[in-house]
Coordinates of C-alpha atoms (C1' of nucleotides) in Angstrom, one line a residue:
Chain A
X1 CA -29.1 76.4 167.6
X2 CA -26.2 77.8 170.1
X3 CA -23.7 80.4 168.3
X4 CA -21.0 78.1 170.3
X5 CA -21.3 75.2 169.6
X6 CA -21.7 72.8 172.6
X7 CA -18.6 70.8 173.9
X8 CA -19.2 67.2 173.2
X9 CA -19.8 68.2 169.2
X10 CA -16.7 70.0 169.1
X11 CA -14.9 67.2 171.4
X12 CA -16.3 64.5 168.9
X13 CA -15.1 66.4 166.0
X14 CA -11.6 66.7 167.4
X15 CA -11.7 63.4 168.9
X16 CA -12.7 61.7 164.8
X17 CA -8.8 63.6 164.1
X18 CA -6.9 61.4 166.3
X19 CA -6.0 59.3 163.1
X20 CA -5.1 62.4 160.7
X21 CA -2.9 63.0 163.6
X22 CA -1.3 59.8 164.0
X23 CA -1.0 59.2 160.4
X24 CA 1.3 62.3 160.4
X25 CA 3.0 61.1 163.4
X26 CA 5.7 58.6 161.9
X27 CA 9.0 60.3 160.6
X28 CA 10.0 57.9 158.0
X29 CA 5.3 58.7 157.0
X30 CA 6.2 62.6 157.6
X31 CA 8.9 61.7 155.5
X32 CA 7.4 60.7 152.3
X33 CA 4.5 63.5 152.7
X34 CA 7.1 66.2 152.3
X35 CA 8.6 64.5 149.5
X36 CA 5.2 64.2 147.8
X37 CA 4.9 68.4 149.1
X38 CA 7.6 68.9 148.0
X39 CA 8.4 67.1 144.5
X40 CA 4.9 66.2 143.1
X41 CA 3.3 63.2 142.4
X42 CA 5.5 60.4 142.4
X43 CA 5.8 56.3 141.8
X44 CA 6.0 54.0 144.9
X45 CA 9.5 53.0 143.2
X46 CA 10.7 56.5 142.8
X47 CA 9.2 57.2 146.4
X48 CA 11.1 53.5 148.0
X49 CA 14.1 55.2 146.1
X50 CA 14.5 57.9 148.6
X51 CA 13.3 56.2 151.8
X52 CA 15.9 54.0 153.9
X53 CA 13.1 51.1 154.1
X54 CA 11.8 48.9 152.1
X55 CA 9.3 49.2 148.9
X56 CA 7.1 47.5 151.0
X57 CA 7.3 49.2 154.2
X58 CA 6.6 52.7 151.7
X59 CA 3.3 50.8 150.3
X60 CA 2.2 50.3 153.8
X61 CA 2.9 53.8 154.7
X62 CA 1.1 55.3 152.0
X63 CA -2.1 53.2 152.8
X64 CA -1.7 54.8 156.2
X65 CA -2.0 57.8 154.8
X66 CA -4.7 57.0 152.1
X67 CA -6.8 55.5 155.2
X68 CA -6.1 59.3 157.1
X69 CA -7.4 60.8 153.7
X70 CA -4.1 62.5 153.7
X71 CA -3.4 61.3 149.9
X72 CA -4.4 59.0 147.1
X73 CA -3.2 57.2 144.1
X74 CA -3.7 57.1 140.5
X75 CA -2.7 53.7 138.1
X76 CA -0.7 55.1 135.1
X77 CA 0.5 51.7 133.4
X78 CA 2.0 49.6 135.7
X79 CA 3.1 51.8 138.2
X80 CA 0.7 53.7 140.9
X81 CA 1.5 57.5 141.2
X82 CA 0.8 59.0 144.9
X83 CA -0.4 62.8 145.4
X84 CA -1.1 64.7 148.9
X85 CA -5.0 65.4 149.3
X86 CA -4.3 68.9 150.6
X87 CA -7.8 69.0 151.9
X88 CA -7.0 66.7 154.7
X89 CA -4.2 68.6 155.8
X90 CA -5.8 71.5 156.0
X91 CA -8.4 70.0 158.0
X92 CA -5.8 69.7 160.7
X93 CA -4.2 72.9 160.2
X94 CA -8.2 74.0 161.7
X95 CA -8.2 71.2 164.7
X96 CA -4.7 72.9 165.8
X97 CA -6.0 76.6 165.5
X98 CA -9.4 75.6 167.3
X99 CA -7.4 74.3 170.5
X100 CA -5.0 77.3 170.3
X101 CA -8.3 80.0 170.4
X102 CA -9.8 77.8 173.0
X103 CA -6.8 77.7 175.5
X104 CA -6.5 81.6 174.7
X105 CA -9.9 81.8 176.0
X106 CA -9.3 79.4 179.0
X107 CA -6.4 81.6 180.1
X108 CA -8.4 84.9 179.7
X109 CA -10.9 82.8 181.9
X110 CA -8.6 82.3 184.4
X111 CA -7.1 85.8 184.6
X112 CA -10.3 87.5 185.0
X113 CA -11.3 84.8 187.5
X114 CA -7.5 85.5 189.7
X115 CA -7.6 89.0 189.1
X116 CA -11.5 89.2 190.7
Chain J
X1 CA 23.2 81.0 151.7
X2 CA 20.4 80.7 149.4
X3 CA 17.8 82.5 149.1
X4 CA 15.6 79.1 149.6
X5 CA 16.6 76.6 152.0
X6 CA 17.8 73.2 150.8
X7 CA 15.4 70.6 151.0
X8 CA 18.0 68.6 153.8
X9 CA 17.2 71.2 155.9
X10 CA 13.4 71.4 156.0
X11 CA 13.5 68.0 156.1
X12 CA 15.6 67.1 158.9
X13 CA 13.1 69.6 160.7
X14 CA 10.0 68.2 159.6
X15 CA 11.3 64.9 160.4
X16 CA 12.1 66.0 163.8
X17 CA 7.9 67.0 164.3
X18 CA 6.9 63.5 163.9
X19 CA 6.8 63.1 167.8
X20 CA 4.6 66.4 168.3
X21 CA 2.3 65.0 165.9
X22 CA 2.4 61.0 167.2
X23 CA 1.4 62.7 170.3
X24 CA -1.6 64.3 169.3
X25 CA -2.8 61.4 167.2
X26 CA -4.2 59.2 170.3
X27 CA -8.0 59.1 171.0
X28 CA -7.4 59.4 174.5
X29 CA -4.2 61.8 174.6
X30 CA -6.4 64.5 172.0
X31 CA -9.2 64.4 174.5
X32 CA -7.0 65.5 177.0
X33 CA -5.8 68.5 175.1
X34 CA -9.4 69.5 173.8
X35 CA -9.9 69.3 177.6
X36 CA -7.1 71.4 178.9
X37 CA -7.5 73.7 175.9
X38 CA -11.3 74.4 176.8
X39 CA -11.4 73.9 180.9
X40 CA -7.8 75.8 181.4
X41 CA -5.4 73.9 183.8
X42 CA -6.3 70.9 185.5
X43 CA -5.5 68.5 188.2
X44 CA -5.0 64.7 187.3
X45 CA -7.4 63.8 189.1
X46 CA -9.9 66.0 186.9
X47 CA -8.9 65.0 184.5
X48 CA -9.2 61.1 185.3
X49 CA -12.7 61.9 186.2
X50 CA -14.0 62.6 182.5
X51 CA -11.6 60.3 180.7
X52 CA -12.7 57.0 180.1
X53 CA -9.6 55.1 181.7
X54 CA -7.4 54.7 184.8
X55 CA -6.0 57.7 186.0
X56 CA -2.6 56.1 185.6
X57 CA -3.0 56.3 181.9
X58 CA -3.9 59.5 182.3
X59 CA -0.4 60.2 183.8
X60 CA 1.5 58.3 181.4
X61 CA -0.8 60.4 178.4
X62 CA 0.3 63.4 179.5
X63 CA 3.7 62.5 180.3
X64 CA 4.0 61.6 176.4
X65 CA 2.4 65.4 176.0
X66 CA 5.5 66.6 178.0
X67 CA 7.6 64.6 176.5
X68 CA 6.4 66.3 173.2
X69 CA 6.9 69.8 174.9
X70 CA 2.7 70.0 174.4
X71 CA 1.9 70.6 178.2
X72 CA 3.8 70.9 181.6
X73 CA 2.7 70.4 185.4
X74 CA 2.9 72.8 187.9
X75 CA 2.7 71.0 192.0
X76 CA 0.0 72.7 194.2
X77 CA 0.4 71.3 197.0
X78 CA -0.2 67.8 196.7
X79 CA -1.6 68.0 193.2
X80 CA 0.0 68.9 190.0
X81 CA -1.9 70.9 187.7
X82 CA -1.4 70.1 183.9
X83 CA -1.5 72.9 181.3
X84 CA -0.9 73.5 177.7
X85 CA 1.9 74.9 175.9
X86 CA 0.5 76.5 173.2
X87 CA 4.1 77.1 171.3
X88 CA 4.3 74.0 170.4
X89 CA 0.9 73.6 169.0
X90 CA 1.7 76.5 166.9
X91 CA 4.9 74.8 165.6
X92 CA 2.6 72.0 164.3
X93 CA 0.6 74.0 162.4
X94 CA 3.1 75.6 160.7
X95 CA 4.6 72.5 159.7
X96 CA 1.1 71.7 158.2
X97 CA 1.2 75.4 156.5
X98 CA 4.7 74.4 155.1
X99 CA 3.7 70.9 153.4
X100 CA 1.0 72.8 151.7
X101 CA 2.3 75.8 150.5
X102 CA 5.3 73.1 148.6
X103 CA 2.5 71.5 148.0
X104 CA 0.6 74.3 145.8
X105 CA 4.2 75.3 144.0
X106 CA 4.7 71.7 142.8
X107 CA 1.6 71.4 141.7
X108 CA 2.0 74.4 140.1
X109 CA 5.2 73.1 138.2
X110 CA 3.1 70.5 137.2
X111 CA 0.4 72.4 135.7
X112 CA 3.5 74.3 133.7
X113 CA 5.0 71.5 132.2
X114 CA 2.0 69.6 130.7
X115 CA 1.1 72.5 129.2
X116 CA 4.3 73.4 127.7
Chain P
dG1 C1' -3.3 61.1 215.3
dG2 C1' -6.4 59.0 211.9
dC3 C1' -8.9 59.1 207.5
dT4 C1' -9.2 60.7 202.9
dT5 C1' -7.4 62.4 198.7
dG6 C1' -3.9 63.0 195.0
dT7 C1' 0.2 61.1 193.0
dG8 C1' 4.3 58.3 191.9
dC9 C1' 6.5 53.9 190.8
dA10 C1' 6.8 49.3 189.1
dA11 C1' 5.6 44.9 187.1
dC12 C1' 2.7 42.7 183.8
dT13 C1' -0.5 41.8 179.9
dT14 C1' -2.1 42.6 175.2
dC15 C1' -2.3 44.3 170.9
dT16 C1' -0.8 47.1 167.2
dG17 C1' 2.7 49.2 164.2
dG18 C1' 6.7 49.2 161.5
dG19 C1' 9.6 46.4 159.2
dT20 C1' 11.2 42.3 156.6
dT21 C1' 11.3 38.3 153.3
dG22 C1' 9.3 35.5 149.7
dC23 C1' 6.4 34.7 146.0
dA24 C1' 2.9 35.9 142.3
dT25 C1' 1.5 38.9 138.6
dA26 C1' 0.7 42.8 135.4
dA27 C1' 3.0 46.2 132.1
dT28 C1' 7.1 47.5 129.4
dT29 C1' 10.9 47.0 126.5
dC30 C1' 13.9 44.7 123.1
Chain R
dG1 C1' 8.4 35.8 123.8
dA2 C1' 12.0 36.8 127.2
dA3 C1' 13.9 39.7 130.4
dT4 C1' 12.9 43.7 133.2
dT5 C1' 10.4 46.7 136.0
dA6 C1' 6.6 48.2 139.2
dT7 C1' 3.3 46.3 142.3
dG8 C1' 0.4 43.4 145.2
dC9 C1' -0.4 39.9 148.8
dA10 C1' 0.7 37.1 152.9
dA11 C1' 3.1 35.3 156.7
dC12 C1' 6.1 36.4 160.2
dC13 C1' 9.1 39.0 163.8
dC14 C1' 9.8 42.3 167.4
dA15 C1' 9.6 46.4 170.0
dG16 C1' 6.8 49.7 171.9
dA17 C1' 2.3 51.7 173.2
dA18 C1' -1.8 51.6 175.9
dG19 C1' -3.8 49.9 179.7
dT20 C1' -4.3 47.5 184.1
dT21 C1' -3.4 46.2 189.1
dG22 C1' -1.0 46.8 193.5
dC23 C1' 1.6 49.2 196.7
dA24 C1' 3.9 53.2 198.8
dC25 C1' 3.7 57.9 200.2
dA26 C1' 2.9 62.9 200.7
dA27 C1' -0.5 66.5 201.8
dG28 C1' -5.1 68.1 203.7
dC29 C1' -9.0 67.6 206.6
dC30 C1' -11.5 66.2 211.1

DNA sequence: GGCTTGTGCAACTTCTGGGTTGCATAATTC
DNA sequence: GAATTATGCAACCCAGAAGTTGCACAAGCC
């Protein structure tokens, strides 16, 4: 095996992210994770409460974000309480610092390469 | 002011993320940035060369980068070279390290008042 | 000058995402 | 058991995203 790890793995890896990413990428989505953050787990009513859409449009959302991985839910009675899977989010936290030390290398690359 | 910022406020700014993160959550567009973050600065038509579509969607992709203040072109000569902005990719992942650092104190809460 | 290469702009198609309304159904509460 | 509350399911609308093709044009190369 290589110490670093060939390109297409790493490009495959980042590349299976894509829907983490996009799952994050709606505000009214981003929304509702930072209430979950930042209250707990909570109902889908208590959750619709907050948001200006529709208890509908929430439930949708939230399978969006089951589907990334990004939370789950857990049947207490009649109601459904959502959580945040931090897991998953920290999983992106990585893909974001792996691009950041590549491009530092890229541009250390480069220097040496202009400065030749 | 308090010593912790009202919730508004940390919303209204993680709200205002959603693009940077609906950028990065295309197949195609993350490609791009593992690209740029592992090659250094490239030309269009590099970049067209590897991707698996037109090289006008490669144009529009990275104008949505832009756009999300994730990369900018430089023209040289009759090509512009494309670059990351790493700032901004750093600004993502501490909105990540926020959500989960609420995330630990809630659950935390939690934790204190079903044992109480 | 003539050919090739690298981009930009615009129109058009297709498909998905975000949202809604309407109705059915399971748990609670009184 | 009747009314209320919390959810699920399905059909439908509409705007925007992703991609394409076609054409124009500037910059290099011979």
């Amino acid at each position: 095996m290589s110490p670093r790890r060939s390109s297409p793995a790493r490009a495959a890896a980042l590349e299976r992210s894509a829907p983490l990413f996009a799952a994050l990428g709606d505000p009214t989505r981003l929304r509702l994770v930072a209430r979950l953050g930042g209250e707990g787990p909570l109902s889908i009513a208590r959750l619709s409460a907050g948001a200006g859409v529709t208890r509908q449009a929430v439930t949708k959302h939230l399978r969006v974000l089951a589907d990334a991985g990004l939370a789950h839910a857990a049947r207490r009675g009649r109601e459904s309480v959502w959580q945040l899977d931090r897991k998953r989010l920290e999983d992106a936290r990585r893909h974001l610092d792996l691009i950041s030390q590549q491009w530092d290398l890229a541009l250390g690359r480069l220097r040496d390469f202009v400065e030749e």
